[in-house]
Amino acid sequence: MRVSVDRDRCVAHGQCEYTDPEHFSVNEAGVLELDENPPDSAKGSVLAAVSACPARALSAEN
Amino acid sequence: MTTSTAASPGAQVDLSNLSPFISGREHELFRIIREDDPLHWNREPDGPGFWSLTRYADLITVIDDPATYINGLGTQIPSRRVEGHTPTVHNTDPPRHGALRRVATPHLRAVKIREWQDLIESSVSAILDDITDQAARGEVELVRSASAVLPIQVLGQVLGVPAADCPLLANWTDRVISDDPEFMRSPDEKERAREELFDYFRGLTTARRAEPRNDIVSKLVQAEIDGQPLSWEDLAAYYFVLVGAGNETTRNLLTGAVLAFAEFPGEWERLRADRTLLRPAIEELLRYITPIRAMRRTAARDVEWYGRTVRTGEKVVLWFQAANRDPAMFEDPDTLRVDRAPNPHLGFGWGIHTCLGSHLARAETTAFLRQVLERDLRIIPVAEPDRLHTNQFHAFKRLRVTVQRA
C-alpha cells in the first residue's frame, strides 16, 4: 500500500505517530517522517493512523 | 434567522443559562436541540447571540472548513479572547497558525512525553500516598489533593517552572478561565491574573535565553518563524495558552473519571480484570466526560444551512460534549464502555486546532488510573461535585471521596 502526506495540511499533531509509531514519526523540527510503502501486514494500524489525522493530511491507497 | 421553529422545544433551550451545567443536567438540553433544532440560535444577555451545533456530522463539517469558520475572532462563547490582546495559537488562523503550532508540537509528541514519564509516575505515586493517608482519617477532597495537583506538577516541569512556583499556575488559571464568582474578587480580575502571569514568564524568558534547559520555555525562546525569533507578545500568548490548557483540562478528566466509574462500576471491574483496556478506556473517558464542552468559531462569510442563514461575523459554537453523545455516531452514547472501538470522539476537538497537549493528557491520566489499579484502590464519591460556573468547560471545583483498598 501507499501512504502520502499533504505537507501544507500537516501541522505535526502526532496523532498518527501515537496510533502507529512504527510507520509514522514527527521529527524535532515538527516534520512528519513516514513509511510511504508500508507492508500490507501493517494495513490495519496504518489505516487507523491515517484516519486519526485531525487535519486530514494523510491519505492511503492500495 | 427565521422564526418558523420558534415555538419548538429546541428553540426554547438557552445554553447561556449556566444552571443546567452547574447541576449536571446539560445532556437533557443537548438531546432536545440535537434532535429538534440542529442549528440552534441562542440569545445572549450581554452579547449578540450565537449559533449552536450539536450533531457530530455538523461539527465535522465546520471543523473541516477553517477558511469559512475562523478562530481569529475568539474561541470562547462570550465575544472576547481570553488571553487579552495578543492572539494565542488556538485563536490564530492559517497560514500563520501552522507556523506557530509547529514551534511547540515537536516537544509535545507522544515519544517526547515519555521523557517525562518518570516524573509523571512519581508525582502520581506521591499523590496516591497522600490521599490514602488522608483517607485513614476521613474523607478526601479529590480536586485539591489529586486531580489539580498532577497536571500542575507535570506542567511546571515541562514548562520549566520551579516546583515551588507551580501553585501560581493554578491560581492564574482559576482567575482567567471562567467567570465563576468564587475566583472573581474584582472586576479586573482576569486582567490582573494575565499581568501577573506575563510578569512571571518575562523573568523566566530572560533566564532561559541566557541559559537554556530541556524545557518548553527554552524551546520557545530559541524558536524561529521564517528566520525570526518569536516576539515577546507571541511568547506571552503561548505561555498563556500552555498554562491554561495544561491546567483546566486533565484535572477535570481525572475527577470526571472517578465520577464516571462510580456511575458505571462494572466498567471499573472490567479494567481491573484486563489492564490492556486502559488505552481504549482513556479515549472513552475523553468522549464521555468531554472536559472542554465547546469551542467557538466565527463565520467568515454567509452560509445557508438548515433553511437559515448564518451571517458573516456571527458566532458558531461547536458543542463537543453534545456531539460526543450523538447516537448517529456512537452506539448507546450515554453508556461508558471501556472497550469502545473505534472511538472517533471529539474530546480533544478535531481539525487543525486539535488539542496541543493531548499526549500529555493521555500520559497523565493513564499513569493515574494504572497506579490506582496496581494499588487496587477504590475512590468513591460521597457527594455531588461542585462544578465550575461555566458552560464552556466541564470542570469540577471540589469532589469529596473516600479511598479504600479493594
XYZ file of C-alpha atoms in Angstrom:
468
model
C 0.000 0.000 0.000
C 0.997 3.643 -0.480
C 0.649 6.418 2.086
C 1.195 10.090 1.387
C 1.117 13.314 3.372
C -0.059 16.752 2.288
C 2.717 18.933 3.731
C 0.561 22.060 3.599
C -2.032 20.456 5.839
C 0.231 18.619 8.268
C 0.876 20.640 11.439
C 2.507 17.766 13.328
C -0.260 16.845 15.750
C 1.417 13.447 16.064
C -1.840 11.528 16.325
C -0.582 9.197 13.552
C 2.617 8.600 15.489
C 0.582 7.854 18.622
C -1.574 5.379 16.694
C 1.203 3.660 14.716
C 4.708 4.670 15.852
C 6.310 2.027 13.626
C 5.360 3.796 10.418
C 4.958 7.443 11.459
C 7.276 9.757 13.356
C 7.385 13.524 13.834
C 10.938 14.871 13.984
C 12.429 17.657 16.120
C 11.539 20.272 13.523
C 7.891 19.251 13.526
C 8.138 17.467 10.173
C 6.399 14.129 9.688
C 8.592 11.240 8.603
C 6.604 8.293 7.325
C 6.980 4.932 5.668
C 5.349 5.662 2.316
C 5.240 1.984 1.338
C 4.291 0.091 4.473
C 3.792 -3.679 4.192
C 0.236 -4.954 3.747
C 0.603 -6.776 7.064
C 0.547 -3.342 8.754
C -2.568 -2.193 6.887
C -4.816 -2.127 9.961
C -2.652 0.156 12.059
C -1.593 2.326 9.103
C -5.206 2.959 8.097
C -6.080 3.709 11.732
C -3.234 6.251 11.792
C -4.402 7.819 8.516
C -7.931 8.262 9.838
C -6.597 9.585 13.166
C -5.177 12.674 11.434
C -7.353 15.591 12.576
C -6.002 17.837 9.809
C -6.776 15.206 7.128
C -3.233 15.457 5.870
C -2.768 11.717 5.292
C -4.120 9.523 2.528
C -3.672 5.862 1.691
C -4.225 3.798 -1.421
C -3.733 0.152 -2.225
C -32.621 33.745 11.045
C -36.145 32.516 10.513
C -38.735 32.208 13.235
C -40.533 29.156 11.849
C -39.291 26.907 14.633
C -39.598 29.474 17.399
C -42.323 27.503 19.172
C -40.481 24.161 19.033
C -38.958 22.729 22.228
C -35.457 23.078 20.797
C -35.847 26.788 20.158
C -36.662 27.329 23.843
C -33.358 25.893 25.063
C -30.992 28.508 26.495
C -27.372 27.356 26.635
C -26.185 30.658 28.089
C -28.075 29.854 31.289
C -25.480 28.187 33.492
C -27.764 26.391 35.951
C -28.165 23.125 33.973
C -24.384 22.976 33.601
C -23.821 23.613 37.313
C -26.290 20.883 38.292
C -25.065 18.354 35.685
C -28.261 18.268 33.568
C -26.778 19.634 30.342
C -27.305 16.426 28.349
C -31.090 16.767 28.626
C -30.795 20.070 26.761
C -28.281 18.800 24.226
C -30.621 15.900 23.398
C -33.506 18.264 22.704
C -31.641 20.567 20.361
C -29.677 17.780 18.658
C -32.986 16.168 17.689
C -35.184 19.206 17.238
C -33.102 22.256 16.400
C -29.699 21.258 14.972
C -28.778 24.829 14.043
C -29.894 26.491 17.236
C -29.972 30.243 17.743
C -29.220 31.354 21.300
C -29.726 34.851 22.612
C -27.074 36.198 24.949
C -27.847 38.552 27.808
C -24.609 40.515 27.243
C -23.812 39.797 23.638
C -25.039 39.435 20.070
C -26.149 35.797 20.430
C -24.661 32.654 18.949
C -25.478 29.608 16.832
C -25.080 26.176 18.404
C -24.252 22.926 16.623
C -24.728 19.614 18.435
C -24.715 16.902 15.736
C -21.412 15.106 15.231
C -21.502 15.340 11.434
C -22.252 19.080 11.549
C -19.315 19.764 13.846
C -17.029 17.914 11.437
C -18.351 19.999 8.533
C -17.395 23.195 10.346
C -14.060 21.938 11.645
C -13.008 20.754 8.190
C -13.578 24.238 6.770
C -11.308 26.600 8.731
C -11.481 29.184 5.939
C -15.222 29.672 6.463
C -15.317 29.192 10.228
C -12.406 31.084 11.726
C -10.786 31.138 15.170
C -9.135 34.540 14.902
C -12.070 36.399 16.469
C -12.014 34.237 19.581
C -12.945 30.736 20.671
C -14.734 31.448 23.947
C -18.515 31.681 23.757
C -18.547 35.281 25.050
C -17.280 37.779 22.485
C -13.785 38.045 23.887
C -10.425 36.410 23.600
C -9.425 35.020 26.942
C -5.752 35.923 26.524
C -6.384 39.617 26.001
C -4.902 41.415 23.025
C -2.285 39.101 21.521
C -3.747 36.019 19.833
C -2.736 32.579 21.047
C -2.159 29.691 18.674
C -5.747 28.466 19.082
C -7.069 31.920 18.244
C -4.974 32.148 15.076
C -5.985 31.107 11.556
C -3.922 29.648 8.677
C -1.366 30.251 7.347
C 0.128 31.791 10.498
C -1.481 29.082 12.625
C 0.583 26.231 11.188
C 3.892 28.043 11.648
C 3.028 28.961 15.233
C 1.833 25.471 16.002
C 4.980 23.741 14.700
C 7.024 25.680 17.239
C 5.596 23.622 20.112
C 4.253 20.382 18.647
C 7.584 18.550 18.271
C 8.143 18.935 22.020
C 4.715 17.626 22.991
C 4.749 14.448 20.920
C 3.919 11.096 22.464
C 7.558 9.973 22.299
C 8.714 13.239 23.913
C 6.235 12.857 26.721
C 7.997 9.594 27.627
C 10.976 11.707 28.739
C 8.692 12.970 31.491
C 7.247 9.570 32.315
C 9.311 9.097 35.495
C 8.184 12.461 36.757
C 4.545 11.659 35.985
C 4.793 8.274 37.729
C 6.482 9.661 40.845
C 4.006 12.528 41.033
C 1.074 10.068 40.827
C 2.700 7.846 43.429
C 3.124 10.709 45.916
C -0.469 11.828 45.324
C -1.859 8.346 45.945
C 0.276 8.012 49.115
C -1.158 11.305 50.303
C -4.829 10.583 49.613
C -4.504 7.112 51.155
C -3.049 8.722 54.307
C -5.790 11.332 54.373
C -8.448 8.665 53.867
C -7.308 6.900 57.025
C -8.542 9.984 58.885
C -11.737 10.568 56.880
C -12.963 11.960 53.578
C -10.684 13.398 50.940
C -11.313 16.385 48.668
C -10.123 14.891 45.392
C -9.598 18.022 43.277
C -7.306 19.844 45.714
C -5.466 16.666 46.754
C -5.099 14.863 43.452
C -6.777 15.988 40.216
C -5.430 19.537 40.276
C -2.034 18.557 41.677
C -0.846 16.145 38.996
C -1.260 18.428 35.956
C 0.352 21.362 37.752
C 3.402 19.398 38.836
C 3.886 17.902 35.390
C 3.146 21.131 33.544
C 5.569 23.042 35.766
C 8.366 20.640 34.909
C 7.537 20.575 31.199
C 7.460 24.372 31.000
C 10.452 24.854 33.272
C 8.633 26.448 36.207
C 10.214 25.549 39.577
C 8.051 23.292 41.762
C 7.669 25.976 44.431
C 6.026 28.303 41.894
C 3.597 25.716 40.490
C 0.629 26.780 42.674
C 0.802 30.140 40.877
C -0.052 28.374 37.605
C -3.286 27.047 39.085
C -4.191 30.369 40.651
C -3.824 32.268 37.353
C -5.841 29.620 35.537
C -8.700 29.762 38.054
C -8.942 33.510 37.582
C -8.858 33.695 33.782
C -10.714 30.589 32.666
C -14.269 31.408 33.739
C -16.428 33.999 35.458
C -17.076 31.734 38.441
C -17.750 34.170 41.308
C -15.512 32.154 43.621
C -12.445 33.396 41.737
C -13.616 36.875 40.664
C -12.646 39.121 43.547
C -12.570 42.272 41.448
C -13.976 43.421 38.088
C -10.488 43.443 36.553
C -9.521 40.045 37.968
C -8.726 38.489 34.584
C -6.541 41.393 33.527
C -4.646 41.261 36.821
C -4.104 37.495 36.568
C -2.860 37.908 32.982
C -0.417 40.632 34.029
C 0.904 38.507 36.901
C 1.402 35.562 34.560
C 3.148 37.715 31.948
C 5.411 39.327 34.577
C 6.405 35.940 35.908
C 7.171 34.499 32.482
C 9.084 37.627 31.442
C 11.604 36.691 34.124
C 11.685 33.047 33.105
C 12.167 34.039 29.443
C 15.230 36.123 30.297
C 16.662 33.306 32.410
C 16.214 30.666 29.695
C 17.561 32.926 26.952
C 20.746 33.240 28.985
C 20.882 29.575 29.941
C 18.600 27.199 28.000
C 17.429 23.938 29.549
C 15.371 20.957 28.372
C 12.013 22.657 28.835
C 9.354 24.264 26.661
C 10.169 27.844 27.620
C 13.759 27.259 26.415
C 12.456 25.759 23.156
C 10.068 28.663 22.583
C 12.664 31.385 23.200
C 15.018 29.652 20.733
C 12.324 29.053 18.111
C 12.141 30.951 14.830
C 9.380 31.531 12.317
C 10.683 32.454 8.848
C 14.098 33.114 10.357
C 12.767 35.476 13.014
C 12.566 34.728 16.735
C 9.120 34.939 18.321
C 8.202 38.384 19.634
C 7.523 38.857 23.338
C 3.805 39.108 22.506
C 3.883 35.747 20.707
C 5.792 34.133 23.560
C 3.435 35.582 26.168
C 0.402 34.281 24.293
C 1.998 30.837 24.082
C 2.765 30.741 27.793
C -0.780 31.800 28.489
C -2.381 29.018 26.468
C 0.012 26.345 27.748
C -0.685 27.250 31.379
C -4.448 27.445 30.975
C -4.883 24.428 28.750
C -2.446 22.322 30.740
C -4.344 23.013 33.919
C -8.051 23.229 33.341
C -8.360 20.054 31.278
C -6.593 16.998 32.664
C -7.713 17.804 36.180
C -11.307 17.538 35.014
C -10.632 14.344 33.107
C -9.270 12.822 36.338
C -12.159 13.984 38.520
C -14.590 13.078 35.764
C -13.080 9.577 35.551
C -13.765 8.964 39.255
C -17.350 10.118 38.755
C -17.795 8.058 35.582
C -16.566 4.840 37.199
C -18.834 5.476 40.203
C -21.695 5.664 37.717
C -20.524 2.518 35.860
C -18.780 0.348 38.491
C -18.918 -2.693 36.187
C -16.590 -0.906 33.752
C -14.025 -0.440 36.543
C -14.249 -4.174 37.216
C -13.507 -4.858 33.544
C -10.407 -2.643 33.767
C -9.305 -4.431 36.943
C -9.610 -7.748 35.133
C -7.865 -6.603 31.931
C -5.435 -3.690 32.006
C -4.987 -3.771 28.227
C -8.361 -1.989 28.201
C -6.700 1.072 29.739
C -5.845 2.570 26.356
C -9.380 2.463 24.873
C -10.750 3.380 28.337
C -8.867 6.708 28.278
C -10.400 7.531 24.889
C -13.842 6.563 26.173
C -13.429 8.807 29.220
C -12.498 11.665 26.892
C -15.706 11.033 24.958
C -17.949 10.500 27.951
C -16.648 13.430 30.030
C -15.517 15.885 27.326
C -13.516 18.267 29.568
C -13.859 21.083 27.012
C -17.581 21.200 26.353
C -17.400 23.643 23.463
C -15.282 25.924 21.318
C -16.484 28.806 19.213
C -15.851 29.831 15.615
C -16.903 32.929 13.681
C -18.440 32.780 10.203
C -16.171 34.483 7.662
C -18.931 34.511 5.018
C -22.695 33.989 4.813
C -23.657 30.297 4.912
C -27.079 28.795 4.123
C -27.787 25.877 6.428
C -30.974 24.097 7.534
C -33.005 26.740 5.698
C -31.417 29.563 7.647
C -28.562 31.966 7.055
C -25.531 32.125 9.277
C -24.291 35.613 8.563
C -20.725 36.848 8.281
C -19.424 37.731 11.735
C -21.911 35.570 13.651
C -20.651 33.201 16.302
C -20.959 29.432 15.772
C -20.462 27.272 18.874
C -19.315 23.673 18.441
C -20.665 21.601 21.347
C -18.150 18.749 21.521
C -19.940 17.408 24.582
C -23.199 17.032 22.647
C -21.540 15.572 19.533
C -19.746 13.031 21.718
C -23.186 11.705 22.758
C -24.704 11.763 19.271
C -26.475 8.412 18.752
C -25.935 8.769 14.997
C -22.214 8.335 15.685
C -21.931 6.408 18.939
C -23.995 3.349 19.831
C -25.565 3.639 23.272
C -23.857 7.024 23.708
C -24.854 7.660 27.323
C -23.121 4.476 28.476
C -19.443 4.302 29.389
C -17.845 1.343 27.583
C -14.133 0.978 28.315
C -13.610 -1.155 25.212
C -15.412 1.137 22.757
C -13.632 0.940 19.390
C -13.379 2.666 17.082
C -13.923 5.804 19.120
C -13.581 8.924 16.968
C -14.520 11.221 19.867
C -14.090 14.982 19.877
C -12.695 15.058 23.418
C -9.557 16.787 22.100
C -11.522 18.667 19.484
C -10.668 17.846 15.890
C -9.145 19.537 12.841
C -6.171 21.846 12.671
C -6.814 23.169 16.203
C -6.866 19.741 17.884
C -5.580 19.851 21.461
C -1.844 20.551 21.580
C -1.449 18.684 24.871
C -3.352 15.506 24.004
C -0.365 13.213 24.505
C 0.455 14.771 27.862
C -3.169 14.447 28.994
C -3.253 10.793 27.951
C 0.048 10.049 29.714
C -1.062 11.684 32.979
C -4.481 10.030 33.020
C -3.067 6.631 32.069
C -0.442 6.770 34.825
C -3.031 7.827 37.388
C -5.524 5.083 36.571
C -2.836 2.413 36.153
C -1.394 3.142 39.602
C -4.863 3.180 41.167
C -5.395 -0.268 39.608
C -1.979 -1.510 40.746
C -2.722 -0.465 44.323
C -6.256 -1.762 43.876
C -7.710 1.402 45.390
C -11.341 2.390 45.203
C -12.002 6.106 45.034
C -15.703 6.573 45.738
C -17.554 9.915 45.596
C -19.631 10.606 48.700
C -21.412 13.719 47.404
C -22.242 15.537 44.193
C -19.285 17.511 42.823
C -19.126 21.316 42.918
C -18.992 22.285 39.265
C -17.325 25.403 37.891
C -19.835 28.056 36.872
C -19.267 27.920 33.117
C -20.873 26.403 30.047
C -17.591 26.019 28.192
C -15.558 23.769 30.484
C -16.781 20.568 32.102
C -14.898 21.461 35.237
C -15.071 20.407 38.856
C -14.063 22.621 41.775
C -14.487 20.017 44.514
C -15.382 16.353 44.905
C -15.492 14.628 48.297
C -14.450 10.986 48.134
C -13.468 8.035 50.269
C -10.384 6.000 49.350
C -10.310 2.324 50.229
C -8.307 -0.721 49.358
C -10.451 -3.108 47.362
